[in-house]
Coordinates of C-alpha atoms in Angstrom, one line a residue:
M1 CA 90.1 -55.7 -77.5
K2 CA 88.1 -58.8 -76.5
P3 CA 85.2 -58.3 -74.0
Q4 CA 86.7 -60.9 -71.6
L5 CA 90.0 -59.0 -71.5
I6 CA 88.3 -55.7 -70.9
L7 CA 86.4 -57.2 -68.0
L8 CA 89.6 -58.7 -66.6
L9 CA 91.4 -55.4 -66.8
A10 CA 88.5 -53.7 -65.0
L11 CA 88.6 -56.2 -62.2
L12 CA 92.3 -55.9 -61.8
Q13 CA 92.0 -52.1 -61.6
F14 CA 89.3 -52.4 -59.0
A15 CA 91.3 -54.9 -57.0
C16 CA 94.3 -52.5 -57.0
N17 CA 92.3 -49.5 -55.8
P18 CA 91.6 -49.7 -52.1
S19 CA 89.5 -46.5 -52.2
R20 CA 87.1 -48.1 -54.7
Q21 CA 86.8 -51.3 -52.6
T22 CA 86.2 -49.2 -49.5
F23 CA 83.5 -47.1 -51.2
H24 CA 81.6 -50.1 -52.5
A25 CA 81.8 -51.7 -49.1
L26 CA 80.4 -48.6 -47.5
V27 CA 77.6 -48.4 -50.1
D28 CA 76.7 -52.0 -49.4
D29 CA 76.7 -51.5 -45.7
Y30 CA 74.5 -48.5 -46.1
L31 CA 72.0 -50.2 -48.3
V32 CA 71.7 -53.2 -45.9
W33 CA 70.9 -50.7 -43.0
H34 CA 68.6 -48.6 -45.2
F35 CA 66.5 -51.5 -46.3
Q36 CA 66.2 -52.8 -42.7
S37 CA 65.1 -49.3 -41.6
S38 CA 62.8 -48.7 -44.6
P39 CA 61.1 -52.0 -45.3
V40 CA 58.4 -50.6 -47.6
E41 CA 61.0 -48.9 -49.8
A42 CA 62.9 -52.2 -49.8
T43 CA 59.8 -53.9 -51.1
W44 CA 59.5 -51.3 -53.9
I45 CA 63.2 -51.6 -54.8
G46 CA 62.9 -55.4 -55.1
M47 CA 64.7 -56.3 -51.9
H48 CA 62.2 -58.7 -50.3
D49 CA 63.9 -59.6 -47.1
H50 CA 61.7 -57.3 -45.0
D51 CA 58.3 -57.7 -46.7
G52 CA 56.6 -58.8 -43.5
R53 CA 56.9 -55.6 -41.5
F54 CA 56.8 -51.8 -41.4
G55 CA 59.4 -49.3 -40.2
R56 CA 59.7 -47.7 -36.7
Y57 CA 58.3 -44.4 -35.6
T58 CA 59.6 -44.1 -32.0
S59 CA 61.8 -41.2 -30.9
E60 CA 64.5 -43.8 -29.9
S61 CA 64.5 -45.3 -33.4
M62 CA 64.8 -41.8 -35.0
Q63 CA 67.8 -40.9 -32.7
A64 CA 69.5 -44.2 -33.5
A65 CA 69.0 -43.6 -37.2
A66 CA 70.6 -40.2 -36.9
Q67 CA 73.6 -41.6 -35.1
Q68 CA 74.0 -44.3 -37.8
V69 CA 73.8 -41.8 -40.6
R70 CA 76.5 -39.7 -38.9
Q71 CA 78.7 -42.8 -38.9
F72 CA 78.2 -43.3 -42.6
Q73 CA 79.1 -39.6 -43.1
I74 CA 82.4 -40.1 -41.2
R75 CA 83.3 -43.2 -43.3
L76 CA 82.4 -41.5 -46.5
G77 CA 84.5 -38.5 -45.6
Q78 CA 87.6 -40.7 -45.3
I79 CA 87.4 -41.6 -49.0
D80 CA 88.9 -39.3 -51.7
P81 CA 86.4 -39.1 -54.6
E82 CA 89.1 -38.3 -57.0
T83 CA 90.5 -41.9 -56.7
L84 CA 87.2 -43.3 -58.0
S85 CA 86.0 -43.8 -61.6
L86 CA 83.8 -41.0 -63.0
E87 CA 80.5 -43.0 -62.5
E88 CA 81.6 -43.9 -58.9
E89 CA 82.6 -40.3 -58.3
V90 CA 79.0 -39.2 -59.3
D91 CA 77.6 -41.8 -56.9
Y92 CA 79.9 -40.5 -54.2
H93 CA 78.6 -37.0 -54.4
I94 CA 75.0 -38.2 -54.7
F95 CA 75.5 -40.3 -51.6
Q96 CA 77.1 -37.4 -49.7
N97 CA 74.2 -35.0 -50.5
S98 CA 71.6 -37.6 -49.7
L99 CA 73.1 -38.5 -46.3
D100 CA 72.9 -34.7 -45.5
L101 CA 69.3 -34.7 -46.6
V102 CA 68.4 -37.8 -44.6
L103 CA 70.0 -36.3 -41.5
F104 CA 68.3 -33.0 -42.1
G105 CA 65.0 -34.8 -42.1
L106 CA 65.7 -36.7 -38.9
I107 CA 67.2 -33.8 -36.9
D108 CA 65.7 -30.6 -38.3
L109 CA 62.4 -31.5 -40.0
R110 CA 61.3 -34.3 -37.7
E111 CA 58.1 -34.9 -39.8
H112 CA 57.3 -38.0 -37.7
T113 CA 56.3 -35.6 -35.0
W114 CA 53.9 -33.5 -37.1
N115 CA 53.0 -35.1 -40.4
P116 CA 50.4 -38.0 -40.0
M117 CA 50.4 -38.5 -43.8
Q118 CA 53.7 -40.3 -43.5
V119 CA 52.4 -43.3 -41.7
A120 CA 49.1 -43.3 -43.7
Q121 CA 51.0 -43.6 -46.9
E122 CA 53.5 -46.1 -45.6
V123 CA 50.8 -48.5 -44.5
G124 CA 48.9 -48.1 -47.8
F125 CA 52.0 -48.6 -50.0
G126 CA 53.3 -51.4 -47.8
I127 CA 50.1 -53.5 -48.4
M128 CA 49.4 -52.4 -52.0
L129 CA 52.9 -53.2 -53.3
L130 CA 52.7 -56.8 -52.0
A131 CA 49.1 -57.2 -53.4
S132 CA 49.4 -55.6 -56.8
Q133 CA 52.8 -56.9 -58.1
D134 CA 53.4 -60.5 -59.0
F135 CA 57.1 -60.6 -58.0
A136 CA 56.6 -63.9 -56.1
P137 CA 54.0 -66.7 -55.8
L138 CA 50.8 -65.7 -54.2
A139 CA 51.3 -67.8 -51.1
E140 CA 54.6 -66.1 -50.3
R141 CA 53.2 -62.6 -50.9
L142 CA 50.1 -63.5 -48.8
A143 CA 52.3 -64.6 -45.9
N144 CA 54.0 -61.2 -45.9
I145 CA 50.7 -59.3 -46.3
L146 CA 49.4 -61.1 -43.2
N147 CA 52.5 -60.2 -41.3
R148 CA 52.2 -56.5 -42.3
L149 CA 48.5 -56.5 -41.5
K150 CA 49.3 -57.8 -38.1
D151 CA 52.0 -55.1 -37.7
I152 CA 49.7 -52.2 -38.5
P153 CA 48.4 -51.7 -34.9
R154 CA 52.0 -51.5 -33.7
V155 CA 53.1 -48.9 -36.3
L156 CA 50.0 -46.8 -35.8
E157 CA 50.5 -46.8 -32.0
E158 CA 54.1 -45.6 -32.5
A159 CA 53.1 -42.9 -34.9
Q160 CA 50.3 -41.7 -32.6
T161 CA 52.7 -41.5 -29.7
A162 CA 55.2 -39.5 -31.8
L163 CA 52.7 -37.0 -33.2
E164 CA 53.0 -33.9 -31.0
T165 CA 51.1 -31.5 -33.3
A166 CA 50.2 -31.1 -37.0
P167 CA 49.0 -28.6 -39.6
E168 CA 45.3 -28.8 -40.1
V169 CA 45.6 -29.5 -43.9
H170 CA 48.0 -32.4 -43.3
T171 CA 45.6 -33.9 -40.6
R172 CA 42.5 -33.7 -42.8
T173 CA 44.4 -35.2 -45.8
A174 CA 45.7 -38.0 -43.5
I175 CA 42.2 -38.8 -42.3
R176 CA 41.0 -39.3 -45.9
Q177 CA 44.1 -41.4 -46.7
V178 CA 43.7 -43.6 -43.6
N179 CA 40.1 -44.1 -44.5
G180 CA 41.3 -45.1 -47.9
A181 CA 43.6 -47.6 -46.3
V182 CA 40.7 -49.1 -44.4
N183 CA 38.9 -49.7 -47.7
L184 CA 42.2 -51.2 -49.1
V185 CA 42.6 -53.8 -46.3
S186 CA 39.0 -54.7 -45.8
E187 CA 37.8 -54.8 -49.4
E188 CA 40.3 -54.2 -52.2
L189 CA 42.8 -56.8 -51.0
F190 CA 40.3 -59.6 -51.6
T191 CA 39.8 -58.5 -55.2
L192 CA 43.5 -58.0 -55.8
L193 CA 44.4 -61.4 -54.4
S194 CA 41.5 -63.4 -55.9
P195 CA 41.2 -66.3 -56.2
L196 CA 42.1 -67.5 -52.6
T197 CA 41.5 -70.9 -51.0
T198 CA 39.1 -71.0 -48.1
D199 CA 41.9 -71.2 -45.6
Q200 CA 43.7 -68.3 -47.2
E201 CA 40.6 -66.1 -47.3
Q202 CA 39.8 -66.9 -43.6
A203 CA 43.4 -66.0 -42.5
L204 CA 43.3 -62.8 -44.6
R205 CA 39.9 -61.8 -43.2
E206 CA 41.0 -62.2 -39.6
A207 CA 44.2 -60.2 -40.2
S208 CA 42.4 -57.5 -42.3
D209 CA 39.7 -57.1 -39.6
T210 CA 42.4 -56.4 -37.0
A211 CA 44.2 -54.0 -39.3
A212 CA 41.0 -52.2 -40.3
A213 CA 40.0 -51.8 -36.7
A214 CA 43.4 -50.3 -35.9
L215 CA 43.2 -47.9 -38.9
E216 CA 39.6 -46.9 -37.9
A217 CA 40.8 -46.2 -34.4
F218 CA 43.7 -44.1 -35.7
S219 CA 41.4 -42.1 -38.0
S220 CA 39.1 -41.5 -35.1
W221 CA 42.0 -40.3 -33.0
L222 CA 43.2 -38.0 -35.7
E223 CA 39.7 -36.5 -36.0
S224 CA 38.8 -36.2 -32.3
N225 CA 42.3 -35.6 -30.7
L226 CA 44.9 -34.3 -33.2
L227 CA 42.6 -32.2 -35.5
P228 CA 41.3 -29.9 -32.7
R229 CA 44.9 -29.0 -31.7
A230 CA 46.3 -29.1 -35.3
D231 CA 47.5 -25.5 -35.1
K232 CA 51.1 -26.0 -36.5
D233 CA 51.9 -23.7 -39.4
F234 CA 52.0 -25.6 -42.7
R235 CA 54.8 -23.2 -43.8
L236 CA 58.3 -24.5 -43.2
G237 CA 59.7 -20.9 -42.8
A238 CA 62.6 -19.5 -44.8
K239 CA 65.5 -21.1 -43.0
L240 CA 64.2 -24.7 -43.0
Y241 CA 62.7 -24.3 -46.5
E242 CA 65.9 -23.0 -48.1
R243 CA 68.0 -25.7 -46.5
K244 CA 65.6 -28.4 -47.7
L245 CA 65.3 -26.9 -51.2
L246 CA 69.1 -26.9 -51.7
L247 CA 69.5 -30.5 -50.5
S248 CA 66.4 -31.8 -52.3
L249 CA 67.4 -30.2 -55.7
G250 CA 71.1 -31.2 -55.4
E251 CA 71.9 -28.7 -58.2
D252 CA 74.1 -25.6 -58.3
I253 CA 71.3 -23.1 -58.2
T254 CA 70.1 -20.8 -55.4
P255 CA 66.5 -20.0 -54.4
D256 CA 67.0 -16.4 -55.6
E257 CA 68.1 -17.5 -59.0
I258 CA 65.1 -19.9 -59.3
L259 CA 62.7 -17.0 -58.6
R260 CA 64.5 -14.6 -61.0
R261 CA 64.4 -17.2 -63.8
A262 CA 60.8 -18.1 -63.1
R263 CA 59.5 -14.6 -63.2
S264 CA 61.5 -13.9 -66.4
E265 CA 60.1 -17.0 -68.0
L266 CA 56.6 -16.2 -66.9
A267 CA 56.6 -12.9 -68.8
M268 CA 58.3 -14.4 -71.8
T269 CA 55.9 -17.3 -72.0
Q270 CA 52.9 -15.1 -71.7
H271 CA 54.1 -13.1 -74.6
E272 CA 54.6 -16.2 -76.7
M273 CA 51.1 -17.4 -75.8
F274 CA 49.7 -14.0 -76.8
E275 CA 51.4 -14.3 -80.2
L276 CA 49.7 -17.7 -80.7
A277 CA 46.3 -16.5 -79.4
L278 CA 46.1 -13.1 -81.2
P279 CA 45.1 -14.3 -84.7
L280 CA 42.3 -16.3 -83.2
Y281 CA 41.2 -13.6 -80.8
L282 CA 41.1 -10.7 -83.4
Q283 CA 38.5 -12.6 -85.4
E284 CA 36.1 -12.3 -82.5
V285 CA 36.6 -8.8 -80.9
A286 CA 36.9 -5.2 -81.8
G287 CA 38.7 -2.4 -80.0
F288 CA 41.6 -4.6 -78.9
S289 CA 44.8 -3.0 -77.7
A290 CA 48.0 -5.1 -78.0
T291 CA 49.8 -2.8 -75.7
D292 CA 47.3 -3.2 -72.8
R293 CA 48.4 -6.1 -70.5
A294 CA 44.9 -6.8 -69.4
D295 CA 43.9 -7.2 -73.0
T296 CA 46.9 -9.4 -73.6
L297 CA 45.9 -11.8 -70.8
K298 CA 42.3 -11.6 -71.9
A299 CA 43.2 -12.8 -75.4
I300 CA 45.1 -15.8 -74.1
K301 CA 42.3 -16.7 -71.7
W302 CA 39.8 -16.5 -74.5
A303 CA 41.7 -18.8 -76.7
L304 CA 42.3 -21.3 -73.9
D305 CA 38.6 -21.2 -73.0
Q306 CA 37.7 -22.2 -76.6
I307 CA 40.1 -25.2 -76.4
A308 CA 38.7 -26.1 -73.0
E309 CA 35.2 -26.6 -74.4
D310 CA 36.3 -29.9 -76.0
H311 CA 36.3 -32.3 -73.1
V312 CA 34.9 -35.6 -72.0
G313 CA 32.1 -36.3 -69.5
R314 CA 32.4 -36.7 -65.8
G315 CA 32.6 -40.5 -65.8
E316 CA 35.0 -40.7 -68.8
V317 CA 38.2 -39.4 -67.3
L318 CA 40.0 -42.7 -67.1
D319 CA 39.0 -43.8 -70.6
N320 CA 40.1 -40.5 -71.9
V321 CA 43.6 -40.9 -70.5
T322 CA 43.7 -44.5 -71.8
G323 CA 43.0 -43.4 -75.3
T324 CA 46.1 -41.2 -75.4
I325 CA 48.7 -43.9 -75.1
V326 CA 48.4 -45.6 -78.5
D327 CA 48.5 -42.3 -80.2
L328 CA 51.7 -41.2 -78.3
E329 CA 53.4 -44.5 -78.9
A330 CA 52.8 -44.4 -82.6
F331 CA 54.2 -40.8 -82.8
I332 CA 57.3 -41.6 -80.9
R333 CA 58.1 -44.6 -83.1
E334 CA 57.3 -42.7 -86.3
H335 CA 59.5 -39.7 -85.4
D336 CA 62.3 -41.7 -83.9
I337 CA 62.1 -39.9 -80.5
I338 CA 63.5 -42.7 -78.4
A339 CA 63.5 -46.5 -78.5
L340 CA 60.5 -48.0 -76.6
D341 CA 60.5 -51.3 -74.8
S342 CA 57.4 -53.4 -74.8
R343 CA 58.6 -55.6 -72.0
H344 CA 57.3 -53.2 -69.4
P345 CA 53.5 -53.4 -69.1
L346 CA 51.6 -50.2 -68.4
E347 CA 48.3 -50.2 -66.5
I348 CA 46.1 -47.2 -66.2
R349 CA 44.1 -47.3 -63.0
P350 CA 42.2 -45.0 -60.6
T351 CA 44.6 -43.6 -57.9
P352 CA 44.3 -45.8 -54.8
E353 CA 42.3 -44.0 -52.1
F354 CA 45.2 -43.9 -49.7
Q355 CA 47.2 -41.8 -52.2
R356 CA 44.6 -39.3 -53.1
G357 CA 44.6 -35.7 -52.1
V358 CA 48.0 -34.6 -53.3
S359 CA 48.1 -34.7 -57.1
I360 CA 45.7 -35.5 -60.0
A361 CA 48.0 -38.1 -61.7
S362 CA 51.1 -40.0 -60.8
L363 CA 53.4 -42.8 -62.3
E364 CA 54.2 -45.7 -60.0
A365 CA 57.0 -47.8 -61.5
P366 CA 58.5 -51.0 -60.2
G367 CA 61.9 -50.8 -58.5
P368 CA 65.2 -51.4 -60.2
L369 CA 65.7 -54.9 -58.9
E370 CA 62.3 -56.1 -60.3
K371 CA 61.9 -57.5 -63.8
G372 CA 58.8 -57.5 -66.0
L373 CA 56.4 -56.0 -63.4
K374 CA 53.6 -53.6 -64.1
T375 CA 53.9 -49.8 -64.1
F376 CA 50.8 -48.0 -62.9
Y377 CA 49.6 -44.8 -64.3
N378 CA 47.4 -43.5 -61.5
V379 CA 44.6 -41.1 -62.4
S380 CA 42.4 -39.6 -59.6
P381 CA 38.7 -39.7 -60.5
I382 CA 36.5 -36.7 -59.9
P383 CA 35.4 -36.9 -56.2
E384 CA 31.8 -37.9 -55.8
D385 CA 31.1 -35.0 -53.5
W386 CA 32.1 -32.4 -56.1
D387 CA 29.1 -30.4 -57.6
D388 CA 28.7 -30.1 -61.4
E389 CA 30.3 -26.7 -61.5
R390 CA 33.5 -27.9 -59.8
A391 CA 33.6 -31.0 -62.0
E392 CA 33.1 -29.0 -65.1
S393 CA 36.1 -26.8 -64.1
F394 CA 38.2 -29.9 -63.7
L395 CA 37.2 -31.3 -67.1
R396 CA 38.0 -28.0 -68.8
E397 CA 41.5 -28.1 -67.3
Y398 CA 42.0 -31.6 -68.5
N399 CA 40.4 -31.1 -71.9
S400 CA 41.1 -33.3 -75.0
I401 CA 44.5 -31.6 -75.8
S402 CA 45.5 -31.1 -72.2
V403 CA 45.1 -34.7 -71.3
K404 CA 47.5 -35.6 -74.0
I405 CA 50.1 -33.3 -72.5
L406 CA 49.4 -35.0 -69.2
S407 CA 50.1 -38.4 -70.7
I408 CA 53.3 -37.2 -72.4
H409 CA 54.5 -36.1 -68.9
E410 CA 53.4 -39.2 -66.9
A411 CA 53.8 -41.9 -69.5
L412 CA 55.2 -41.6 -73.0
P413 CA 58.0 -40.5 -73.3
G414 CA 57.9 -39.1 -69.7
H415 CA 58.1 -40.8 -66.4
Y416 CA 57.1 -44.3 -67.6
V417 CA 59.9 -44.4 -70.3
Q418 CA 62.5 -42.6 -68.2
L419 CA 62.1 -44.9 -65.2
Y420 CA 62.4 -48.2 -67.1
Y421 CA 65.5 -46.8 -68.7
A422 CA 66.8 -45.8 -65.3
N423 CA 66.1 -49.3 -63.9
R424 CA 68.7 -50.7 -66.3
Y425 CA 71.5 -48.8 -64.6
P426 CA 73.3 -51.1 -62.2
S427 CA 73.7 -48.7 -59.3
V428 CA 71.1 -49.4 -56.6
L429 CA 72.3 -46.4 -54.7
R430 CA 71.4 -44.1 -57.6
A431 CA 68.0 -45.7 -57.7
V432 CA 67.4 -45.2 -53.9
F433 CA 68.5 -41.5 -54.2
G434 CA 67.1 -40.7 -57.6
S435 CA 67.0 -37.0 -58.4
G436 CA 63.5 -35.5 -58.4
V437 CA 64.9 -32.6 -60.6
M438 CA 66.0 -35.1 -63.2
V439 CA 62.8 -37.2 -63.1
E440 CA 60.4 -34.2 -63.2
G441 CA 62.7 -32.2 -65.4
W442 CA 62.7 -35.0 -68.1
A443 CA 58.9 -35.3 -68.0
H444 CA 58.4 -31.5 -68.2
Y445 CA 61.0 -31.3 -71.0
C446 CA 59.1 -33.9 -72.9
E447 CA 55.9 -31.8 -73.0
T448 CA 57.7 -29.1 -75.0
M449 CA 60.0 -31.5 -76.9
M450 CA 57.1 -33.6 -78.3
I451 CA 55.3 -30.5 -79.6
E452 CA 58.5 -29.2 -81.2
A453 CA 59.0 -32.6 -82.8
G454 CA 55.6 -32.2 -84.5
Y455 CA 53.1 -33.8 -82.2
G456 CA 49.7 -32.1 -82.8
G457 CA 50.5 -31.6 -86.5
G458 CA 51.4 -28.0 -86.1
D459 CA 48.0 -27.0 -84.7
P460 CA 48.7 -23.8 -82.7
R461 CA 46.2 -24.9 -80.1
Y462 CA 48.6 -27.7 -79.1
R463 CA 51.5 -25.3 -78.7
L464 CA 49.2 -22.9 -76.7
V465 CA 48.2 -25.7 -74.3
Q466 CA 51.8 -26.9 -74.0
K467 CA 52.9 -23.4 -73.0
K468 CA 50.1 -23.3 -70.4
W469 CA 51.6 -26.5 -68.9
Y470 CA 55.0 -24.8 -68.9
L471 CA 53.4 -21.8 -67.1
R472 CA 52.1 -24.4 -64.5
G473 CA 55.7 -25.5 -63.9
I474 CA 56.8 -21.9 -63.5
A475 CA 54.0 -21.1 -61.1
N476 CA 54.9 -24.3 -59.1
A477 CA 58.4 -22.8 -58.4
I478 CA 57.0 -19.4 -57.4
L479 CA 54.3 -21.0 -55.2
D480 CA 56.7 -23.4 -53.5
Q481 CA 59.1 -20.7 -52.4
G482 CA 56.5 -18.0 -52.0
I483 CA 54.3 -20.1 -49.7
H484 CA 57.0 -21.8 -47.5
A485 CA 59.5 -19.0 -47.3
Q486 CA 57.8 -15.7 -48.0
G487 CA 54.3 -16.0 -46.5
M488 CA 52.4 -16.0 -49.8
S489 CA 48.6 -15.9 -49.0
Q490 CA 46.0 -18.1 -50.6
E491 CA 44.6 -15.1 -52.4
E492 CA 48.0 -14.3 -53.9
A493 CA 48.5 -17.9 -54.9
M494 CA 45.1 -18.1 -56.5
Q495 CA 45.7 -14.9 -58.4
L496 CA 49.0 -16.3 -59.8
M497 CA 47.5 -19.5 -60.9
V498 CA 44.1 -18.3 -62.2
D499 CA 44.9 -14.9 -63.7
E500 CA 48.6 -15.2 -64.6
T501 CA 48.9 -18.9 -65.6
F502 CA 45.3 -19.5 -66.7
Q503 CA 44.5 -22.5 -64.6
E504 CA 40.9 -23.4 -63.9
Q505 CA 39.6 -22.7 -60.5
S506 CA 39.4 -26.4 -59.5
E507 CA 43.1 -27.0 -60.5
A508 CA 44.2 -24.0 -58.6
E509 CA 42.4 -25.0 -55.5
L510 CA 43.9 -28.5 -55.6
K511 CA 47.4 -27.0 -56.2
W512 CA 47.0 -24.7 -53.2
V513 CA 46.4 -27.8 -51.1
R514 CA 49.3 -29.7 -52.6
A515 CA 51.6 -26.7 -52.1
Q516 CA 50.8 -26.7 -48.4
L517 CA 51.3 -30.5 -48.1
T518 CA 54.7 -30.6 -49.9
S519 CA 57.7 -28.4 -49.8
A520 CA 60.7 -28.2 -52.3
Q521 CA 59.1 -30.8 -54.6
L522 CA 57.1 -28.3 -56.7
S523 CA 60.3 -26.5 -57.7
T524 CA 61.7 -29.6 -59.4
Y525 CA 59.6 -29.2 -62.5
F526 CA 60.8 -25.7 -63.5
V527 CA 64.4 -26.2 -62.3
G528 CA 64.6 -29.6 -64.0
T529 CA 63.2 -28.5 -67.4
T530 CA 65.4 -25.4 -67.6
L531 CA 68.5 -27.4 -66.8
M532 CA 67.5 -30.2 -69.2
W533 CA 67.0 -27.7 -72.1
A534 CA 70.3 -26.1 -71.3
L535 CA 72.1 -29.5 -71.4
R536 CA 70.4 -30.3 -74.7
S537 CA 71.4 -26.9 -76.2
D538 CA 75.1 -27.5 -75.2
M539 CA 75.0 -31.0 -76.6
E540 CA 73.7 -29.6 -79.9
A541 CA 76.4 -27.0 -79.9
A542 CA 79.1 -29.6 -79.2
L543 CA 78.0 -32.1 -81.8
G544 CA 76.8 -29.7 -84.5
D545 CA 75.5 -31.6 -87.5
H546 CA 76.2 -34.9 -85.7
F547 CA 73.6 -34.3 -83.0
D548 CA 70.9 -37.0 -83.1
L549 CA 67.8 -36.5 -80.9
R550 CA 67.1 -40.2 -80.3
K551 CA 70.7 -40.9 -79.4
F552 CA 70.8 -37.9 -77.1
H553 CA 67.7 -39.1 -75.3
E554 CA 68.9 -42.7 -74.9
K555 CA 72.3 -41.6 -73.7
L556 CA 70.8 -39.2 -71.3
L557 CA 68.5 -41.8 -69.8
S558 CA 71.2 -44.5 -69.7
H559 CA 72.7 -43.1 -66.5
G560 CA 69.8 -43.7 -64.1
S561 CA 68.3 -40.6 -62.4
P562 CA 71.3 -38.5 -61.2
P563 CA 71.2 -34.7 -60.7
I564 CA 71.4 -32.9 -64.1
K565 CA 74.7 -31.3 -63.1
Y566 CA 76.2 -34.8 -63.1
L567 CA 74.5 -35.8 -66.3
R568 CA 76.2 -32.8 -67.8
K569 CA 79.6 -34.0 -66.6
L570 CA 78.9 -37.6 -67.8
L571 CA 77.7 -36.5 -71.3
L572 CA 79.9 -33.5 -72.0

């Protein structure tokens, strides 16, 4: 059948189905409202009608938003999803769950009243996105930067009024991030936008001075006013946490099931690591007992300690990460893992200051409506105030093999590749409400998949380090639930991370902070990778000898970033 005829038939089918027209009209209405309400996210998506302002933080604006979301829920409930195409039905259910999550945030979590990090990150991202991406001529972007700089005093005043209390850890992190935003608007902007004309530089200096003064005043208020009364518990509590977890995951799995699987996988993975470590360890010690659990953990720790000795110096972290990319790309092409696309430039850079304090590395990709823009692989440098012992601990955690696993996760074929595949999918709704389980699950799956495909040349040290990274994902899920729903103490968390999953002290300390700052997100790694492997296993069983790894990966990523339960439906 000719392509023109196929398109004509599709258009006729759409025109004859009022439910499909109603659904698409509803989605369009929602996106218009969403981008107006979330102008910084609109900038990232590639919708640039709102680039000159920030969102609202008043109680009235939050109440109005909740009322609007309820209206969208009512309209969505009037549409029968079974009258839609399969892809539209998936979008329907994603939309339904996401509206529930948005309303939960507005009504139940109300983070604008206790989390100062929200506004710190919005201000930083709102300026950085306009300055670092060449999606429009400099003059146009500069005009919007000036408008956003001028809007900073207003948005900070609204946020300050809304903040009733806060956890101490959120407040201290926000102070550091706000100070990073000061540096962004007063110094980094001029480097990012260079060269400027004299008039442009003068206008930018005037606006940046005003913005920096407002940010400095907000930082001072956080430190002198909010911090002394920052006595809110960072733990969400079982009821709020479990509701948030179920909505955030969007998968058919309960908190109890996650914990059961995680603890089972913890024991099994430790045993597998012991089998890898034992031949190395027996060469060094006498009197070893394979039936003694303490000896088992000691053997694994010993082997990992030998691997950790091979690491770069304190000032070479960024160069070390950069060196992994060419190696990974060559392996992926040689072993036909997935088709790579050279039209998406990747830049490795130090994590901007306003983003630091949550994770060691991150991947910042352009939105689905942008074309040919840079993707940033952010790597946090070792803080200058860390002593040599703490820096050494960090470098041992991210040793020469471990940093390659990190780059598999963040870049190739992890987040970087998955997100440029996702951006090809035409549903903007699916991009706005991308599944963290799918995104992190794919990246975590890739760590194991690459080693199984032969990366590392069969060296058992690579498999040992990869399994340590898998243990980190398992620990993340246990920590997430244990801390926010079960009262897990710092001592218990550190014991799990250091003694049971072999993380260096510095990594465990940073993860303890991250677990306090986030909730539900840390579970996405373990849940995602287990569901991803289950899907691959079922695809292999269904296709038998016809299963092709590259085709599986490309088909998997061709649907954007929906929850894995819907990928299962689309693929099987």
